[in-house]
Coordinates of C-alpha atoms in Angstrom, one line a residue:
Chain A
X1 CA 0.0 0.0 0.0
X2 CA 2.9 2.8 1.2
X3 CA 4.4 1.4 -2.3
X4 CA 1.4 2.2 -4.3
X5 CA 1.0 5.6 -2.5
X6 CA 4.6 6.4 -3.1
X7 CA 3.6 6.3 -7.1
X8 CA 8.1 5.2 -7.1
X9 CA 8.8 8.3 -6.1
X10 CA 6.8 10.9 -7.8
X11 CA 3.7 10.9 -5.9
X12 CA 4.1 14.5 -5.2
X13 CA 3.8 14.6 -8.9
X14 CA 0.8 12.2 -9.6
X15 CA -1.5 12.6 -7.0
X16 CA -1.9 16.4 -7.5
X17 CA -2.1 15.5 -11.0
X18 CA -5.6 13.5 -10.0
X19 CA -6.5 15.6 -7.0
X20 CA -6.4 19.0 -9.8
X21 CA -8.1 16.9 -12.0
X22 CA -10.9 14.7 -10.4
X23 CA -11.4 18.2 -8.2
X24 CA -11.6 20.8 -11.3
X25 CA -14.1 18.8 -12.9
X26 CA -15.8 17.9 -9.7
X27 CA -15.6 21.5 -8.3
X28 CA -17.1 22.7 -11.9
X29 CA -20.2 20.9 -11.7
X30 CA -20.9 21.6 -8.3
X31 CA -20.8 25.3 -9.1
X32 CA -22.8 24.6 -12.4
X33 CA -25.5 22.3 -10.4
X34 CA -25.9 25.9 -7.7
X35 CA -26.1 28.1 -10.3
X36 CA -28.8 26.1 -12.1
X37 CA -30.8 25.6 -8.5
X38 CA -30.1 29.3 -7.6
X39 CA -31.6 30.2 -11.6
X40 CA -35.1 27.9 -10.8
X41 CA -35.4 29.4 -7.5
X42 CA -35.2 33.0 -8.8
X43 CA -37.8 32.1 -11.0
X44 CA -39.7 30.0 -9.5
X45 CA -40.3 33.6 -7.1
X46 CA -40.8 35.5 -9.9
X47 CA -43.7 33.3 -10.9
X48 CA -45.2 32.6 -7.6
X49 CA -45.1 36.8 -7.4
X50 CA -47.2 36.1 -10.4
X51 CA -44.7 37.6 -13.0
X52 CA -45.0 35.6 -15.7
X53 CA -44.9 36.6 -19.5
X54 CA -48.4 35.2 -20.1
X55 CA -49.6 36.7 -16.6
X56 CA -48.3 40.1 -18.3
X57 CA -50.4 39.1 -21.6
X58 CA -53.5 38.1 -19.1
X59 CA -53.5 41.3 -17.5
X60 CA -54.0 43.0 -20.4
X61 CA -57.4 41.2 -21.5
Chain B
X1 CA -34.1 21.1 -24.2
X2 CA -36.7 19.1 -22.9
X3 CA -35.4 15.9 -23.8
X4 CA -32.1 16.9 -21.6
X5 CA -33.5 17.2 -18.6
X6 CA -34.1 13.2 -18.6
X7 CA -31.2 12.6 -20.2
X8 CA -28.9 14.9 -17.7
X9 CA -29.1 12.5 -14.9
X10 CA -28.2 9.4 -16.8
X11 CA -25.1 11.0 -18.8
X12 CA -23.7 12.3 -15.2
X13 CA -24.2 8.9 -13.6
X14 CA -22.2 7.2 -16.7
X15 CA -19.5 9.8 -16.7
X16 CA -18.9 9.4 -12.7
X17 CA -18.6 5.6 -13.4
X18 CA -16.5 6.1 -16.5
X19 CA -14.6 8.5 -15.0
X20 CA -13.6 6.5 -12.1
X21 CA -13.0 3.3 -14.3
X22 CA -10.9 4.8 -16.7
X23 CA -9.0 6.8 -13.6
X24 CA -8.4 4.1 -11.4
X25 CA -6.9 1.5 -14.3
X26 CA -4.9 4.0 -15.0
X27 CA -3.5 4.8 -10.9
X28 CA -3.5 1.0 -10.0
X29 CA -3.6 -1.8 -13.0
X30 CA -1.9 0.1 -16.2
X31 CA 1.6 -1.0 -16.0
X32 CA 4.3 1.9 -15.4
X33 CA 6.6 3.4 -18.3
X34 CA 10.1 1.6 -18.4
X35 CA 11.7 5.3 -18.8
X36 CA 8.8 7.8 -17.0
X37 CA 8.1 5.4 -14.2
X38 CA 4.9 5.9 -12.8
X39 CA 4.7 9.4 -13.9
X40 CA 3.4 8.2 -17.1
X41 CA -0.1 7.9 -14.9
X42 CA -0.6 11.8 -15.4
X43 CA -1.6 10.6 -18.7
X44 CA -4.8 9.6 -18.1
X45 CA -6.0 13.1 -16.9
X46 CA -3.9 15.5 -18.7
X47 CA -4.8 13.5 -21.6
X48 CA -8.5 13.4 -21.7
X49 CA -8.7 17.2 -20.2
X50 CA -6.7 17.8 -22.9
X51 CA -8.5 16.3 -26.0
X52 CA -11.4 17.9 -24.5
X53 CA -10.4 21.3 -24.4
X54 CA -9.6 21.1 -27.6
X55 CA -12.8 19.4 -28.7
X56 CA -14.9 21.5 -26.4
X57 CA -13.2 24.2 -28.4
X58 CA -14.4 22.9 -32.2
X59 CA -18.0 22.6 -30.5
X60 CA -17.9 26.1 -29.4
X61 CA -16.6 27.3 -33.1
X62 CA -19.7 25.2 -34.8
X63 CA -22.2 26.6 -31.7
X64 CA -20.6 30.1 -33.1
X65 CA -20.9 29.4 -36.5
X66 CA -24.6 28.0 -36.2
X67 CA -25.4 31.3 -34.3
X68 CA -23.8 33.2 -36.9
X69 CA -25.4 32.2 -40.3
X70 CA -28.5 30.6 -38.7
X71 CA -29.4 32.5 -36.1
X72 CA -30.3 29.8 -33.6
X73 CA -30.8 30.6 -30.2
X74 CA -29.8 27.9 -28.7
X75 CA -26.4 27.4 -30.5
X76 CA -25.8 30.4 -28.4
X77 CA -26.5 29.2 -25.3
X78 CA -24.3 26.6 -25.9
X79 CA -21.9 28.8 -26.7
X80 CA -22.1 30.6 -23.5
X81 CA -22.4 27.3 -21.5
X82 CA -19.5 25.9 -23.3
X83 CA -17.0 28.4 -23.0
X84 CA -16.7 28.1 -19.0
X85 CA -16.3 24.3 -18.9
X86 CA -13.6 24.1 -22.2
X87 CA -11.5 27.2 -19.9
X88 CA -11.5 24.6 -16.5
X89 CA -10.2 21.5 -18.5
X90 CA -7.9 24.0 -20.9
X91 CA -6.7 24.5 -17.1
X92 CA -6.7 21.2 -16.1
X93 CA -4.4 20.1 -18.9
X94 CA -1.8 23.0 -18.4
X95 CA -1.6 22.0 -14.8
X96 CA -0.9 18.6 -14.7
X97 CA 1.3 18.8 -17.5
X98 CA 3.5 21.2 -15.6
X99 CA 3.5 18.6 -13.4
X100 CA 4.2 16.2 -15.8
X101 CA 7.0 18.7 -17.0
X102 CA 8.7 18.6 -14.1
X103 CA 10.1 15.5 -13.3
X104 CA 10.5 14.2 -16.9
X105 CA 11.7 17.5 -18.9
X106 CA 13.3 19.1 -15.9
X107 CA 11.3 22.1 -15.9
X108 CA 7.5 23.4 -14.9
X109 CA 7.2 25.3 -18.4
X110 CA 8.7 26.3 -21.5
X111 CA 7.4 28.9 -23.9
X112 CA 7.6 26.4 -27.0
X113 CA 5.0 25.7 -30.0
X114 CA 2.7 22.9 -28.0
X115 CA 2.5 24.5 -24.5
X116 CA 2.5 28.4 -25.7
X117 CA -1.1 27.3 -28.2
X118 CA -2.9 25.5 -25.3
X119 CA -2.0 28.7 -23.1
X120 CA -3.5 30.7 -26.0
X121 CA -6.7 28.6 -26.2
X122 CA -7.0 29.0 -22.5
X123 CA -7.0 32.8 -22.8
X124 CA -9.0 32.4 -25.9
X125 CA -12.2 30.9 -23.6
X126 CA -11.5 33.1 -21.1
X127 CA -11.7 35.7 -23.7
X128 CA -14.7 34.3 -24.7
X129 CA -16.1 34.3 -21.1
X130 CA -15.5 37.8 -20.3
X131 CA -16.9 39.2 -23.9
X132 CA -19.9 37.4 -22.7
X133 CA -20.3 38.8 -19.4
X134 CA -19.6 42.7 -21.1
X135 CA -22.7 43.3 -22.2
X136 CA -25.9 44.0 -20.0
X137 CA -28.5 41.8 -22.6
X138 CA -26.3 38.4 -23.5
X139 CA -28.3 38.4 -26.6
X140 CA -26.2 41.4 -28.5
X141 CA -22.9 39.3 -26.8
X142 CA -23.9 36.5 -29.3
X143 CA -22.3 38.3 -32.5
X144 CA -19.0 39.1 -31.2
X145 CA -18.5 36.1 -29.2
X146 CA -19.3 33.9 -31.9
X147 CA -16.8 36.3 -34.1
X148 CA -14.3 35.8 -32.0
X149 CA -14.9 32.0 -31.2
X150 CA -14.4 31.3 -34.8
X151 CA -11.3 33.4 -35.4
X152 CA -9.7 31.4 -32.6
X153 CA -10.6 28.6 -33.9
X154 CA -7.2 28.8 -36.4
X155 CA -5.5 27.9 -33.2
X156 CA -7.0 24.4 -32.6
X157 CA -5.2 22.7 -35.7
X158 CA -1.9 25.0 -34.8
X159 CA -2.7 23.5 -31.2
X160 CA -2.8 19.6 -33.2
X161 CA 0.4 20.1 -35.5
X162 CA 2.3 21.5 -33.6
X163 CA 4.2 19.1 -32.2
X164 CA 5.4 18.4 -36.0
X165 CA 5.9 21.9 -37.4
X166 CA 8.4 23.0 -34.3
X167 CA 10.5 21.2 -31.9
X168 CA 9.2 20.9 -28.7
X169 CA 10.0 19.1 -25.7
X170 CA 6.5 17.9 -25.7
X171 CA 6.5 14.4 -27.8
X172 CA 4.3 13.7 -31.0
X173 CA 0.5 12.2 -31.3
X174 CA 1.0 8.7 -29.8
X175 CA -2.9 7.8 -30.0
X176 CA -4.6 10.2 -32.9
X177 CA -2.4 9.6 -35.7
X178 CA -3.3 8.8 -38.9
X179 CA -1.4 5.2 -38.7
X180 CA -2.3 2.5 -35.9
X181 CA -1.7 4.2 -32.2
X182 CA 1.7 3.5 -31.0
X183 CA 0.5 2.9 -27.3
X184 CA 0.3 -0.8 -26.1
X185 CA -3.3 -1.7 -25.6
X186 CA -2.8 -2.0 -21.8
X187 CA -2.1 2.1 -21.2
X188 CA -4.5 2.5 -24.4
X189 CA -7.9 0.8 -23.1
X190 CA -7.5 3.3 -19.8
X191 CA -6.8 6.5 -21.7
X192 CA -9.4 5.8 -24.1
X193 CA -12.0 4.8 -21.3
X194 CA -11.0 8.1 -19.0
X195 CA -11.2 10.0 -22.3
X196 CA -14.8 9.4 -22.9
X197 CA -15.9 9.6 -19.5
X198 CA -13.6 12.9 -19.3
X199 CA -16.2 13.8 -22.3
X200 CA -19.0 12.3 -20.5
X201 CA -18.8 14.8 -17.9
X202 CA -18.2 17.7 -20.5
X203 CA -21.1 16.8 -22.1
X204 CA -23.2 16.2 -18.9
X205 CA -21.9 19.8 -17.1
X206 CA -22.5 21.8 -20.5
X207 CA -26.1 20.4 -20.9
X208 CA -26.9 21.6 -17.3
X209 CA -24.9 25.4 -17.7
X210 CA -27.4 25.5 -21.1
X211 CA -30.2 24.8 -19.1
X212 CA -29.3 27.9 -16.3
X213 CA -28.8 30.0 -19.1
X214 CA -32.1 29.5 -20.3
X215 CA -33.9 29.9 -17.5
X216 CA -31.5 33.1 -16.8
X217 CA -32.9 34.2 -19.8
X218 CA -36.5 34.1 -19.3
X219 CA -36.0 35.6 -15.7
X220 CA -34.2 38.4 -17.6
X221 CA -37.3 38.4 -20.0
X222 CA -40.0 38.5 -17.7
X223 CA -37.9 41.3 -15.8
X224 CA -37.8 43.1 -18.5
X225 CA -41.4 43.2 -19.3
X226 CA -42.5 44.4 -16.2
X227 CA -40.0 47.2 -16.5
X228 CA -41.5 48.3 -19.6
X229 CA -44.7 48.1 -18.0
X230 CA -43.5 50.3 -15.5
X231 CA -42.5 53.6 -17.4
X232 CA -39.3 51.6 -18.8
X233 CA -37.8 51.3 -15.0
X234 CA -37.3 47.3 -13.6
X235 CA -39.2 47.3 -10.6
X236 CA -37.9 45.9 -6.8
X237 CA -40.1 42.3 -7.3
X238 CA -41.5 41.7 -3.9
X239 CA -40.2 38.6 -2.6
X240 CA -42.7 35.6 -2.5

């Protein structure tokens, strides 16, 4: 095990080589999966204020 | 658009379990080089992130293109949700191959023809990315980010050749050459596997950031509307 985690001498090469890479992508889609909830929320209050584009064409009739 | 929202959770499941297939041959069961040693194991993320942020890059060229003579809105939107995700694995691939760099060529960088075009098609997303974020409607940002994408898109095959038209510490195409790959099959099944599930997750993340934009877009919309409505000034919405 020590043997595998010493990668033969470059593990301070190849493990932040994985931990950038399995992070960055990770780190992306956690940011891209709040922006996407914090998106629905906003407009799930806009529609619940009842500011919708067809509420907007409603009041008009 | 609709379709993606059943499909999202699927393609992020298969690139989490390609991902970690691919990535953990590579760590524990792909034999190490006889001259790099276990270095060689970078290669199965600084690989993938790197055939990605070059692919990501032709996709945001034919998203700019499509937006360009066609008008679509939604190439657009993938060409704002593209740009992000190609920047992180353009950053990805310069990262670990500095660390790559290191041990093997004795240094973190050099400003040669292979490492100099990827750190231009880095700044070329995040140029991208910022020409995006200039304007106040994202809709008149479509024209001269989609300009732009496509002029950078020269760099992509410069990116490709390179490695033949200059002399570069970085070595040729071992896998995408015209001839059979000169990789034995037991570090090639890996790479290939944490390729597509590198591409998996590209795929998966950029489908969701189109989905945000879109709903960004209608929130702007309906914002909009009621500012109009309201002698041309955007009302504080009362919170729900």
């Amino acid at each position: 095990m020590s043997e595998f985690l010493a990668m033969g001498g470059y593990a301070a090469f190849v493990w932040p080589s994985y931990g950038i890479g399995v992070g960055g992508v990770a780190l992306l889609a956690l940011v891209s999966l709040r922006q996407w909830r914090a998106a629905k929320a906003e407009l799930a209050r806009l529609e619940a204020a009842g500011l919708s584009r067809r509420a907007r064409l409603e009041d008009r009739r | 658009m609709r379709l993606s929202g059943a499909l999202l959770p699927w393609l992020a499941a298969a690139a989490l379990v390609v991902c970690a297939a691919g990535l953990v041959w590579g760590l524990v069961f792909a034999p190490r080089d006889w001259q790099q040693g276990d270095t060689v194991r970078i290669m199965y993320v600084h690989v993938p992130a790197a055939w990605w942020a070059m692919g990501g890059y032709m996709s945001l060229a034919v998203a700019s293109f499509v937006s360009l003579v066609w008008r679509h809105p939604l190439a657009d939107v993938a060409a704002v949700a593209i740009a992000p995700v190609g920047a992180v694995f353009t950053a990805i691939c310069l990262a670990t191959g500095s660390l790559w760099g290191k041990p093997m060529w004795g240094t973190w960088w050099v400003w040669d023809a292979r490492l100099t075009s990827v750190l231009v098609l880095f700044f070329l997303y995040l140029g991208h990315i910022a020409l995006t974020n200039a304007f106040d409607e994202p809709e008149r940002a479509a024209r001269p980010a989609a300009i732009l994408a496509l002029i950078g898109a020269v760099n992509v095959p410069i990116i490709k050749f390179s490695v033949d038209w200059w002399n570069t510490l970085h070595q040729p195409a071992s896998v995408t050459r015209f001839d059979a790959p000169a990789v034995h099959v037991d570090i090639l099944w890996p790479l290939l596997i944490s390729g597509l599930g590198f591409g998996l997750a590209f795929a998966a993340i950029v489908l969701l950031r189109m989905r945000t934009v879109l709903i960004e877009r209608r929130v702007r919309a309906i914002l909009a509307a009621r500012g109009l409505e309201g002698a041309g000034v955007s009302r504080p919405v009362p919170a729900a």
